Amino acid sequence: MQEEKPLVFAYYVTGHGFGHATRVAEVVRNLILLGHEIHVVTAASEHIFTTEIQSPKLFIRKVVLDIGAIQTDALTVDRLASLEKYVEIAVVPRDSILSTEAEWLKSINASLVVSDAVPIACQAAADAGVRAVCVTNFSTEISKIAEDYSHCDFVIRLPGYCPMPAFRDVVDVPLVVRRLRRSRAEVRKELGIAEDTKVLIYNFGGQPAGWKLQKKYLPDGWICLVCGASEGKELPENFIKLPKDIYTPDFIAASDCMLGKIGYGTVSEALAHKVPLIFVRREYFNEEPFVRSMLECYQCGVEIIRRDLLTGCWAPYIKHAISLRPCYDAGTNGGEVVAHILRDTAMGKNVTHSKLSGSRRLQDAIVLGYQLQRVSGKDIDVPSWYALAQDELSFHTPSADETSIQSTLTRETDDIEILHGDHHNLSDTIGFLKSLMELHALTSIRNSSQLHSRESLAAAAMFNWEEEIIVARAPGRLDVMGGFGDYSGSLVLQMPIREACHVAIQQSHPDKQKLWKHAEARQQNKGQGSTPVLPVVSFGSELSNRAPTFDMDLSEFLEDGHPISYEKARDYFAQDPSQKWAAYVAGTILVLMTELGIQFVDSISILVISGVPEGKGVSSSAAIEVATVSAVAASHGLDIAPRDLALLCQKACYAPNQFSLEFFKSKYLHCLLRLNIDLVSHPAEVLGHVEIPPHIQFWGIDSGIRHSVGGADYGSVRIGTFMGRKMIKSMAFHNSKKVEGLNNNGKDEDGMELLEAEAAVDYLSNISPHRYEECYVRKLPEFVSGNEFIENYGHHDDPVTIIDTKLSYAVGAPTRHPIYGNFRVKAFKALLSAAPSDDQLSALGELMYQCHYSYNACGLGSDGTDKLVQLVQEIQHSKSYSGTLFGAKITGGGSGGTVCVLGKNISRSGEQIAKIPQRYKASTGFLPHVFEGSSPGACKFGYLKIRLRSRST
C-alpha cells in the first residue's frame, strides 16, 4: 500500500475565547496523528496547543487577524470597541494583510487553508490559489466579512450551530471534544477530595470574573474548584484555586456540576461528560441562543440570574443542576472526523453534495440579517433541537389567522369561566386562553418525559390556578402616514394591527405566593418573612436572546418608604442586559407607585405573550406596556381614564405610541399629535379618528431588518433636526430685527408676527412648507460639523442628545422631514374623505412614496425596505397588475422594520400582496411576514376576569 504523502495545513484560529483554540487543538492533534504538517496562525495563547501536542510537525505563528469581541468583563461585550478594533486590525491594513498572508501560504506550499472564524483567511487563500474550508458553529456575516466567507469551499458545521447562509455547502460532524487524560478518581485523589464530596467547578474560561467569593455561596459540604483565579486572590476554605495550566476537561469530568458562561468549549465538554452547567447569559454573542438551546434540550443546563450570580445566591441553582439527568448520547469524536474530512479535501476528494458559485454564496451571506430576525418563513437549516424551541414558541403565540372561531370556541375554552368582559371573538385572545389551559395542565405532568420550554414550566408554577386571573390585550400599530419625528410635533396616522400582546396577571397575598426556588432562597437569605414579589414570564425569549423570566421584591422599588427615581430604576434594570426587557413590564408598577401613590401590598404574577414582533417598527414594547398597565389597573380596581392610562405608559417608556394603542378603534386611522421634545413633559395627544374607506386597504410587510430607535442613525437625525430648528429660529430672529428697523411705520406687522413666531417656534412642524421655501431653505446648510455648530449657536436645545464635536451632521433633510411630513399627514387625512377613485388612491400613494424617500434622505432607510417599496412600484406600474396597489412607505423609526402598503380592497390586491414576499425571498433569502387586518385597542377590549374550572367537576 502506497504511503500517504504528508500534507501542509494552514489553520487560522481566532484569538477570542478558549473554545475556538481548544477545539482546534483536538483537530490538529488528529491531523498530526495522520502524519501531516500543521501551521497554526493565531493570537491565542501558545500553551493551549503545545501542552496538548508535542510534535515537530506543529508550528505556531502568532499573528492577530481577528479580535472576536472586546469584553469589558467576563459577561459584557463592548460592541463599539469591538467594531473599532476590528476596523483597526483587519480593515485598515487589509491590503497589506492579504498580500502578506498570500505570500506566506505560497512559501509553505499550503495544501489547504482552514479557518475557525477568521474570515480574512478565506480571501487570502483565494489570492494564493489555495482551497479554503471553515470549521465552526457560527459566523458573523456582514459587509466584508460575508464576502471573505464566500471564498470558502464549504463549512464543516459543528453541533450547536446557528443559521449560516454564507455556507450553503455543509458537512455536519459530531462534537469536537478534548479527550480525558485522567479519571475522576485520579483527579479527586490529587486534590484530596473524597469521592462522595460534591464538587462545583467555577469556570469562566480565560477571563476570571473578579468577583469576591464567599463561603456561604455553596451548600453545606460542597467544594468549589476555581479556574483562572488571579495571582494573590484569597479564597474561602471551601474554594480551591486551580493552577492556570491545568487540563480543564479532566477537572470538569471530576466535578458534579459547573458554573460558568456559555461557549462552545464549555458546553461541548459539559455535554460529553454529562456535567450540568449553571450558566449566565451574555449579550451580543451570536452563538449563545443556539448553543444554549442544545444544552437545555439535552437536560444539561440551568440558567442563573446575573444578580444571583454576583450576590452568591447559588444554592437553589446548584440543587436544580444536580437533579438533572443529562442525556447527550451522540458522537464526541468530532476532532477525528474533522481531521479526515480536511485530509480528503486537501487531497482533492469531494466531500460535499453540491457546489454553488462564489457570487451566489455571497448573496446568501449578505441576507443573514434578514434570516435571523424572521418569525415566519423558516426555511433554512436550523437544528432539530433548536426548532423544538421555535415550535413550542409558535404553539403558544396564538395565530391571528384561525378560522371557524364560533364552531371551536366552546371546545377550546370549555375549562375557562369568564367572570367579566368579552373576548370579542378575537382568535388570538381565544388562543391565549387556550394557552393558559395548557400551562395549567403542565402542573400535573411535570414528571413527564416530554420536553417543555423553561418559560412554560416557570409560568405554570407561578400562578395559583384555583384563583382569578385578569387578562388584558393591546395591539401593535402601523404608521400609515408620518412616522418618526415625535420630537418635532409631527402628526402621524396610525392603524391598529391584528397582532397584539396579551398579559395575564394575578394578585396573591405574600404568604400564598408561589415562589420560584431562587426567589424563595433570596428571601430566606435576607432573613425576612414573606414580602410582596413580582415574578414575570415572557414568551419568545429565544428570538432575542433575553432571559424568559424576571423577578424582584417589590420593596426594591422603595427607598426610605418612597418610590425610587426613574433614573435609579433605569440603572436597576440595566444591571443585567438579558433582563432589561423587564423594565417595560415592571416599570409600569413603579410608575403607578410614583404618579398615583399606589401601594402594592400583594405579590403580582405577570405572564406576557405577545404576537407583535419585536424590532419591526410596530410598537411591540408599547403594546406590552399598555396591556400590562391595563391588567394591573383592572386587578387592583383602579379607575384610570384611557387618556391618563396612556400618559402613565408614556412615563414608563418615554414614547408616544401608547396613546394610539389605548384609544385604537378597529378599521380606523388615528391622528396622533406627537409632542415629546423632552420625552416627559410634552405628551402625545390623539386628535381624532378617521374611518378607513371601504374601498381602501392597508398592509404591513416585514423587511426582516431589525428596527431600533436607539441606533446611532436615529440619534444623529434627531440632533440634525434640532440643529435645523435652532438655525431657523436664529435666522427668523435676525430677520425680524431687520424688518423692525426698516418698517418703523408698522406697515409690515403681519410679516413681523410671522418672523417673531418662527423665532420662538417650539416645533418644526409648525412651520409651513411655503414659509420654509421662501425664507430658510437656501440659507440652511445640508451638513454642519458639531464643532462649527457649537461655535456659532452654542447648544441645540435638545435635553436628550449630545453633539459630538468631531462628527458632521446632516441638517437639511432632517429639518425638511417634519415640515413637509406634517403637511403630508394633513393632506392624506383630507384625501381619505374624497370621492373614491383611482386618482384619489394615486394621490394617497404619492404622499406615501414622498414620505418614504424623505426617510431615506435623512439616512433612516434600508436596503430591505427600499426593495419592498420597489416591488410595490413594479406591480403598480405593470400593465398586467395595475389598479391594485398604489403606494408604500417605511414605518416607525426607520432603519429597517416594516413597510406599509396601500391598495384597493379587492381580491386582486390581496393576490398581488401575496406575491411580494415570494419575490422578496427570491432576492434576499428572507420570506417576510405580512400584517393584514385590524383589531381594537386596549380601551375598547377592556379586560377579562377568568377562573379555570375544576377538572374534577
PDB file of N, CA and C in Angstrom, residues 697-764:
ATOM      1  N   GLN A 697     -57.477  49.485   1.499  1.00  0.00           N
ATOM      2  CA  GLN A 697     -56.915  48.542   2.466  1.00  0.00           C
ATOM      3  C   GLN A 697     -55.427  48.842   2.641  1.00  0.00           C
ATOM      4  N   PHE A 698     -54.939  48.600   3.871  1.00  0.00           N
ATOM      5  CA  PHE A 698     -53.525  48.778   4.178  1.00  0.00           C
ATOM      6  C   PHE A 698     -52.951  47.446   4.660  1.00  0.00           C
ATOM      7  N   TRP A 699     -51.708  47.186   4.259  1.00  0.00           N
ATOM      8  CA  TRP A 699     -50.971  46.010   4.711  1.00  0.00           C
ATOM      9  C   TRP A 699     -49.620  46.467   5.267  1.00  0.00           C
ATOM     10  N   GLY A 700     -49.034  45.653   6.104  1.00  0.00           N
ATOM     11  CA  GLY A 700     -47.647  45.857   6.530  1.00  0.00           C
ATOM     12  C   GLY A 700     -46.833  44.658   6.085  1.00  0.00           C
ATOM     13  N   ILE A 701     -45.621  44.892   5.556  1.00  0.00           N
ATOM     14  CA  ILE A 701     -44.740  43.793   5.136  1.00  0.00           C
ATOM     15  C   ILE A 701     -43.399  43.973   5.843  1.00  0.00           C
ATOM     16  N   ASP A 702     -43.012  42.963   6.583  1.00  0.00           N
ATOM     17  CA  ASP A 702     -41.784  42.998   7.378  1.00  0.00           C
ATOM     18  C   ASP A 702     -40.560  42.813   6.485  1.00  0.00           C
ATOM     19  N   SER A 703     -39.622  43.734   6.562  1.00  0.00           N
ATOM     20  CA  SER A 703     -38.397  43.628   5.757  1.00  0.00           C
ATOM     21  C   SER A 703     -37.416  42.605   6.312  1.00  0.00           C
ATOM     22  N   GLY A 704     -37.619  42.213   7.587  1.00  0.00           N
ATOM     23  CA  GLY A 704     -36.675  41.288   8.208  1.00  0.00           C
ATOM     24  C   GLY A 704     -35.485  41.963   8.825  1.00  0.00           C
ATOM     25  N   ILE A 705     -35.361  43.282   8.632  1.00  0.00           N
ATOM     26  CA  ILE A 705     -34.232  44.020   9.205  1.00  0.00           C
ATOM     27  C   ILE A 705     -34.695  44.623  10.518  1.00  0.00           C
ATOM     28  N   ARG A 706     -34.003  44.300  11.557  1.00  0.00           N
ATOM     29  CA  ARG A 706     -34.434  44.710  12.893  1.00  0.00           C
ATOM     30  C   ARG A 706     -34.323  46.217  13.057  1.00  0.00           C
ATOM     31  N   HIS A 707     -35.456  46.805  13.426  1.00  0.00           N
ATOM     32  CA  HIS A 707     -35.530  48.254  13.619  1.00  0.00           C
ATOM     33  C   HIS A 707     -35.105  48.597  15.038  1.00  0.00           C
ATOM     34  N   SER A 708     -34.360  49.681  15.216  1.00  0.00           N
ATOM     35  CA  SER A 708     -34.006  50.148  16.549  1.00  0.00           C
ATOM     36  C   SER A 708     -33.907  51.655  16.562  1.00  0.00           C
ATOM     37  N   VAL A 709     -34.708  52.298  17.437  1.00  0.00           N
ATOM     38  CA  VAL A 709     -34.623  53.755  17.538  1.00  0.00           C
ATOM     39  C   VAL A 709     -33.448  54.166  18.404  1.00  0.00           C
ATOM     40  N   GLY A 710     -32.752  53.176  18.984  1.00  0.00           N
ATOM     41  CA  GLY A 710     -31.603  53.510  19.809  1.00  0.00           C
ATOM     42  C   GLY A 710     -30.312  53.559  19.035  1.00  0.00           C
ATOM     43  N   GLY A 711     -30.370  53.330  17.727  1.00  0.00           N
ATOM     44  CA  GLY A 711     -29.158  53.300  16.928  1.00  0.00           C
ATOM     45  C   GLY A 711     -28.586  54.678  16.697  1.00  0.00           C
ATOM     46  N   ALA A 712     -27.334  54.687  16.222  1.00  0.00           N
ATOM     47  CA  ALA A 712     -26.630  55.947  16.011  1.00  0.00           C
ATOM     48  C   ALA A 712     -27.316  56.796  14.952  1.00  0.00           C
ATOM     49  N   ASP A 713     -27.892  56.190  13.904  1.00  0.00           N
ATOM     50  CA  ASP A 713     -28.514  56.964  12.836  1.00  0.00           C
ATOM     51  C   ASP A 713     -29.687  57.782  13.354  1.00  0.00           C
ATOM     52  N   TYR A 714     -30.535  57.165  14.157  1.00  0.00           N
ATOM     53  CA  TYR A 714     -31.701  57.857  14.693  1.00  0.00           C
ATOM     54  C   TYR A 714     -31.267  59.045  15.550  1.00  0.00           C
ATOM     55  N   GLY A 715     -30.273  58.838  16.403  1.00  0.00           N
ATOM     56  CA  GLY A 715     -29.785  59.923  17.248  1.00  0.00           C
ATOM     57  C   GLY A 715     -29.183  61.054  16.449  1.00  0.00           C
ATOM     58  N   SER A 716     -28.443  60.723  15.396  1.00  0.00           N
ATOM     59  CA  SER A 716     -27.827  61.753  14.556  1.00  0.00           C
ATOM     60  C   SER A 716     -28.889  62.573  13.834  1.00  0.00           C
ATOM     61  N   VAL A 717     -29.942  61.897  13.353  1.00  0.00           N
ATOM     62  CA  VAL A 717     -31.026  62.610  12.674  1.00  0.00           C
ATOM     63  C   VAL A 717     -31.728  63.545  13.656  1.00  0.00           C
ATOM     64  N   ARG A 718     -31.946  63.073  14.849  1.00  0.00           N
ATOM     65  CA  ARG A 718     -32.572  63.929  15.871  1.00  0.00           C
ATOM     66  C   ARG A 718     -31.715  65.159  16.136  1.00  0.00           C
ATOM     67  N   ILE A 719     -30.415  64.966  16.282  1.00  0.00           N
ATOM     68  CA  ILE A 719     -29.524  66.106  16.504  1.00  0.00           C
ATOM     69  C   ILE A 719     -29.598  67.078  15.336  1.00  0.00           C
ATOM     70  N   GLY A 720     -29.569  66.535  14.102  1.00  0.00           N
ATOM     71  CA  GLY A 720     -29.655  67.393  12.924  1.00  0.00           C
ATOM     72  C   GLY A 720     -30.938  68.191  12.871  1.00  0.00           C
ATOM     73  N   THR A 721     -32.054  67.566  13.328  1.00  0.00           N
ATOM     74  CA  THR A 721     -33.334  68.258  13.350  1.00  0.00           C
ATOM     75  C   THR A 721     -33.304  69.432  14.322  1.00  0.00           C
ATOM     76  N   PHE A 722     -32.772  69.211  15.493  1.00  0.00           N
ATOM     77  CA  PHE A 722     -32.704  70.291  16.475  1.00  0.00           C
ATOM     78  C   PHE A 722     -31.715  71.379  16.053  1.00  0.00           C
ATOM     79  N   MET A 723     -30.650  70.965  15.384  1.00  0.00           N
ATOM     80  CA  MET A 723     -29.750  71.973  14.830  1.00  0.00           C
ATOM     81  C   MET A 723     -30.487  72.861  13.822  1.00  0.00           C
ATOM     82  N   GLY A 724     -31.266  72.224  12.934  1.00  0.00           N
ATOM     83  CA  GLY A 724     -32.021  72.979  11.942  1.00  0.00           C
ATOM     84  C   GLY A 724     -33.007  73.925  12.580  1.00  0.00           C
ATOM     85  N   ARG A 725     -33.688  73.467  13.622  1.00  0.00           N
ATOM     86  CA  ARG A 725     -34.632  74.343  14.319  1.00  0.00           C
ATOM     87  C   ARG A 725     -33.918  75.544  14.932  1.00  0.00           C
ATOM     88  N   LYS A 726     -32.760  75.286  15.539  1.00  0.00           N
ATOM     89  CA  LYS A 726     -32.018  76.399  16.161  1.00  0.00           C
ATOM     90  C   LYS A 726     -31.559  77.398  15.104  1.00  0.00           C
ATOM     91  N   MET A 727     -31.125  76.897  13.952  1.00  0.00           N
ATOM     92  CA  MET A 727     -30.684  77.794  12.877  1.00  0.00           C
ATOM     93  C   MET A 727     -31.850  78.630  12.346  1.00  0.00           C
ATOM     94  N   ILE A 728     -33.007  77.996  12.139  1.00  0.00           N
ATOM     95  CA  ILE A 728     -34.183  78.719  11.644  1.00  0.00           C
ATOM     96  C   ILE A 728     -34.617  79.779  12.647  1.00  0.00           C
ATOM     97  N   LYS A 729     -34.630  79.444  13.915  1.00  0.00           N
ATOM     98  CA  LYS A 729     -35.004  80.420  14.937  1.00  0.00           C
ATOM     99  C   LYS A 729     -34.042  81.598  14.949  1.00  0.00           C
ATOM    100  N   SER A 730     -32.761  81.285  14.765  1.00  0.00           N
ATOM    101  CA  SER A 730     -31.755  82.359  14.734  1.00  0.00           C
ATOM    102  C   SER A 730     -31.957  83.260  13.526  1.00  0.00           C
ATOM    103  N   MET A 731     -32.191  82.618  12.348  1.00  0.00           N
ATOM    104  CA  MET A 731     -32.424  83.418  11.139  1.00  0.00           C
ATOM    105  C   MET A 731     -33.678  84.258  11.282  1.00  0.00           C
ATOM    106  N   ALA A 732     -34.752  83.676  11.826  1.00  0.00           N
ATOM    107  CA  ALA A 732     -36.000  84.411  11.990  1.00  0.00           C
ATOM    108  C   ALA A 732     -35.818  85.591  12.936  1.00  0.00           C
ATOM    109  N   PHE A 733     -35.057  85.388  13.995  1.00  0.00           N
ATOM    110  CA  PHE A 733     -34.826  86.474  14.955  1.00  0.00           C
ATOM    111  C   PHE A 733     -34.087  87.636  14.294  1.00  0.00           C
ATOM    112  N   HIS A 734     -33.014  87.315  13.563  1.00  0.00           N
ATOM    113  CA  HIS A 734     -32.240  88.381  12.914  1.00  0.00           C
ATOM    114  C   HIS A 734     -33.065  89.054  11.820  1.00  0.00           C
ATOM    115  N   ASN A 735     -33.867  88.289  11.087  1.00  0.00           N
ATOM    116  CA  ASN A 735     -34.716  88.886  10.050  1.00  0.00           C
ATOM    117  C   ASN A 735     -35.771  89.812  10.661  1.00  0.00           C
ATOM    118  N   SER A 736     -36.291  89.401  11.812  1.00  0.00           N
ATOM    119  CA  SER A 736     -37.295  90.245  12.451  1.00  0.00           C
ATOM    120  C   SER A 736     -36.717  91.574  12.886  1.00  0.00           C
ATOM    121  N   LYS A 737     -35.464  91.549  13.318  1.00  0.00           N
ATOM    122  CA  LYS A 737     -34.817  92.791  13.724  1.00  0.00           C
ATOM    123  C   LYS A 737     -34.587  93.696  12.520  1.00  0.00           C
ATOM    124  N   LYS A 738     -34.229  93.063  11.390  1.00  0.00           N
ATOM    125  CA  LYS A 738     -34.037  93.864  10.170  1.00  0.00           C
ATOM    126  C   LYS A 738     -35.359  94.510   9.739  1.00  0.00           C
ATOM    127  N   VAL A 739     -36.423  93.715   9.751  1.00  0.00           N
ATOM    128  CA  VAL A 739     -37.732  94.235   9.355  1.00  0.00           C
ATOM    129  C   VAL A 739     -38.175  95.334  10.307  1.00  0.00           C
ATOM    130  N   GLU A 740     -37.912  95.147  11.582  1.00  0.00           N
ATOM    131  CA  GLU A 740     -38.285  96.143  12.570  1.00  0.00           C
ATOM    132  C   GLU A 740     -37.575  97.472  12.313  1.00  0.00           C
ATOM    133  N   GLY A 741     -36.302  97.355  11.904  1.00  0.00           N
ATOM    134  CA  GLY A 741     -35.539  98.568  11.632  1.00  0.00           C
ATOM    135  C   GLY A 741     -35.972  99.260  10.359  1.00  0.00           C
ATOM    136  N   LEU A 742     -36.478  98.491   9.381  1.00  0.00           N
ATOM    137  CA  LEU A 742     -36.853  99.075   8.086  1.00  0.00           C
ATOM    138  C   LEU A 742     -38.302  99.539   8.057  1.00  0.00           C
ATOM    139  N   ASN A 743     -39.123  99.099   8.967  1.00  0.00           N
ATOM    140  CA  ASN A 743     -40.556  99.382   8.896  1.00  0.00           C
ATOM    141  C   ASN A 743     -41.059  99.975  10.212  1.00  0.00           C
ATOM    142  N   ASN A 744     -40.522 101.106  10.554  1.00  0.00           N
ATOM    143  CA  ASN A 744     -40.956 101.760  11.784  1.00  0.00           C
ATOM    144  C   ASN A 744     -42.391 102.255  11.713  1.00  0.00           C
ATOM    145  N   ASN A 745     -42.898 102.371  10.469  1.00  0.00           N
ATOM    146  CA  ASN A 745     -44.268 102.877  10.315  1.00  0.00           C
ATOM    147  C   ASN A 745     -45.330 101.797  10.554  1.00  0.00           C
ATOM    148  N   GLY A 746     -44.867 100.542  10.812  1.00  0.00           N
ATOM    149  CA  GLY A 746     -45.796  99.467  11.161  1.00  0.00           C
ATOM    150  C   GLY A 746     -46.588  98.902  10.024  1.00  0.00           C
ATOM    151  N   LYS A 747     -46.152  99.119   8.770  1.00  0.00           N
ATOM    152  CA  LYS A 747     -46.907  98.620   7.627  1.00  0.00           C
ATOM    153  C   LYS A 747     -46.784  97.110   7.455  1.00  0.00           C
ATOM    154  N   ASP A 748     -45.691  96.500   7.993  1.00  0.00           N
ATOM    155  CA  ASP A 748     -45.482  95.056   7.771  1.00  0.00           C
ATOM    156  C   ASP A 748     -45.647  94.286   9.079  1.00  0.00           C
ATOM    157  N   GLU A 749     -46.722  94.585   9.796  1.00  0.00           N
ATOM    158  CA  GLU A 749     -46.929  93.922  11.087  1.00  0.00           C
ATOM    159  C   GLU A 749     -47.140  92.420  10.945  1.00  0.00           C
ATOM    160  N   ASP A 750     -47.844  91.989   9.885  1.00  0.00           N
ATOM    161  CA  ASP A 750     -48.079  90.552   9.686  1.00  0.00           C
ATOM    162  C   ASP A 750     -46.779  89.808   9.480  1.00  0.00           C
ATOM    163  N   GLY A 751     -45.886  90.387   8.637  1.00  0.00           N
ATOM    164  CA  GLY A 751     -44.583  89.758   8.417  1.00  0.00           C
ATOM    165  C   GLY A 751     -43.770  89.692   9.688  1.00  0.00           C
ATOM    166  N   MET A 752     -43.862  90.757  10.494  1.00  0.00           N
ATOM    167  CA  MET A 752     -43.155  90.768  11.770  1.00  0.00           C
ATOM    168  C   MET A 752     -43.670  89.667  12.695  1.00  0.00           C
ATOM    169  N   GLU A 753     -44.972  89.507  12.753  1.00  0.00           N
ATOM    170  CA  GLU A 753     -45.551  88.492  13.633  1.00  0.00           C
ATOM    171  C   GLU A 753     -45.130  87.083  13.203  1.00  0.00           C
ATOM    172  N   LEU A 754     -45.084  86.867  11.888  1.00  0.00           N
ATOM    173  CA  LEU A 754     -44.646  85.563  11.399  1.00  0.00           C
ATOM    174  C   LEU A 754     -43.214  85.279  11.820  1.00  0.00           C
ATOM    175  N   LEU A 755     -42.331  86.256  11.614  1.00  0.00           N
ATOM    176  CA  LEU A 755     -40.922  86.073  11.964  1.00  0.00           C
ATOM    177  C   LEU A 755     -40.751  85.890  13.466  1.00  0.00           C
ATOM    178  N   GLU A 756     -41.488  86.652  14.243  1.00  0.00           N
ATOM    179  CA  GLU A 756     -41.380  86.512  15.699  1.00  0.00           C
ATOM    180  C   GLU A 756     -41.872  85.131  16.151  1.00  0.00           C
ATOM    181  N   ALA A 757     -42.947  84.652  15.497  1.00  0.00           N
ATOM    182  CA  ALA A 757     -43.446  83.314  15.836  1.00  0.00           C
ATOM    183  C   ALA A 757     -42.418  82.249  15.472  1.00  0.00           C
ATOM    184  N   GLU A 758     -41.782  82.406  14.320  1.00  0.00           N
ATOM    185  CA  GLU A 758     -40.769  81.435  13.888  1.00  0.00           C
ATOM    186  C   GLU A 758     -39.494  81.533  14.717  1.00  0.00           C
ATOM    187  N   ALA A 759     -39.205  82.716  15.240  1.00  0.00           N
ATOM    188  CA  ALA A 759     -38.041  82.871  16.109  1.00  0.00           C
ATOM    189  C   ALA A 759     -38.248  82.180  17.455  1.00  0.00           C
ATOM    190  N   ALA A 760     -39.502  81.936  17.798  1.00  0.00           N
ATOM    191  CA  ALA A 760     -39.815  81.280  19.074  1.00  0.00           C
ATOM    192  C   ALA A 760     -40.439  79.916  18.869  1.00  0.00           C
ATOM    193  N   VAL A 761     -40.324  79.348  17.655  1.00  0.00           N
ATOM    194  CA  VAL A 761     -41.029  78.120  17.328  1.00  0.00           C
ATOM    195  C   VAL A 761     -40.567  76.951  18.193  1.00  0.00           C
ATOM    196  N   ASP A 762     -41.523  76.203  18.733  1.00  0.00           N
ATOM    197  CA  ASP A 762     -41.199  75.024  19.543  1.00  0.00           C
ATOM    198  C   ASP A 762     -40.997  73.784  18.674  1.00  0.00           C
ATOM    199  N   TYR A 763     -41.805  73.695  17.620  1.00  0.00           N
ATOM    200  CA  TYR A 763     -41.791  72.502  16.789  1.00  0.00           C
ATOM    201  C   TYR A 763     -41.656  72.878  15.324  1.00  0.00           C
ATOM    202  N   LEU A 764     -40.775  72.180  14.621  1.00  0.00           N
ATOM    203  CA  LEU A 764     -40.596  72.456  13.199  1.00  0.00           C
ATOM    204  C   LEU A 764     -41.880  72.223  12.409  1.00  0.00           C
TER     205      LEU A 764
END
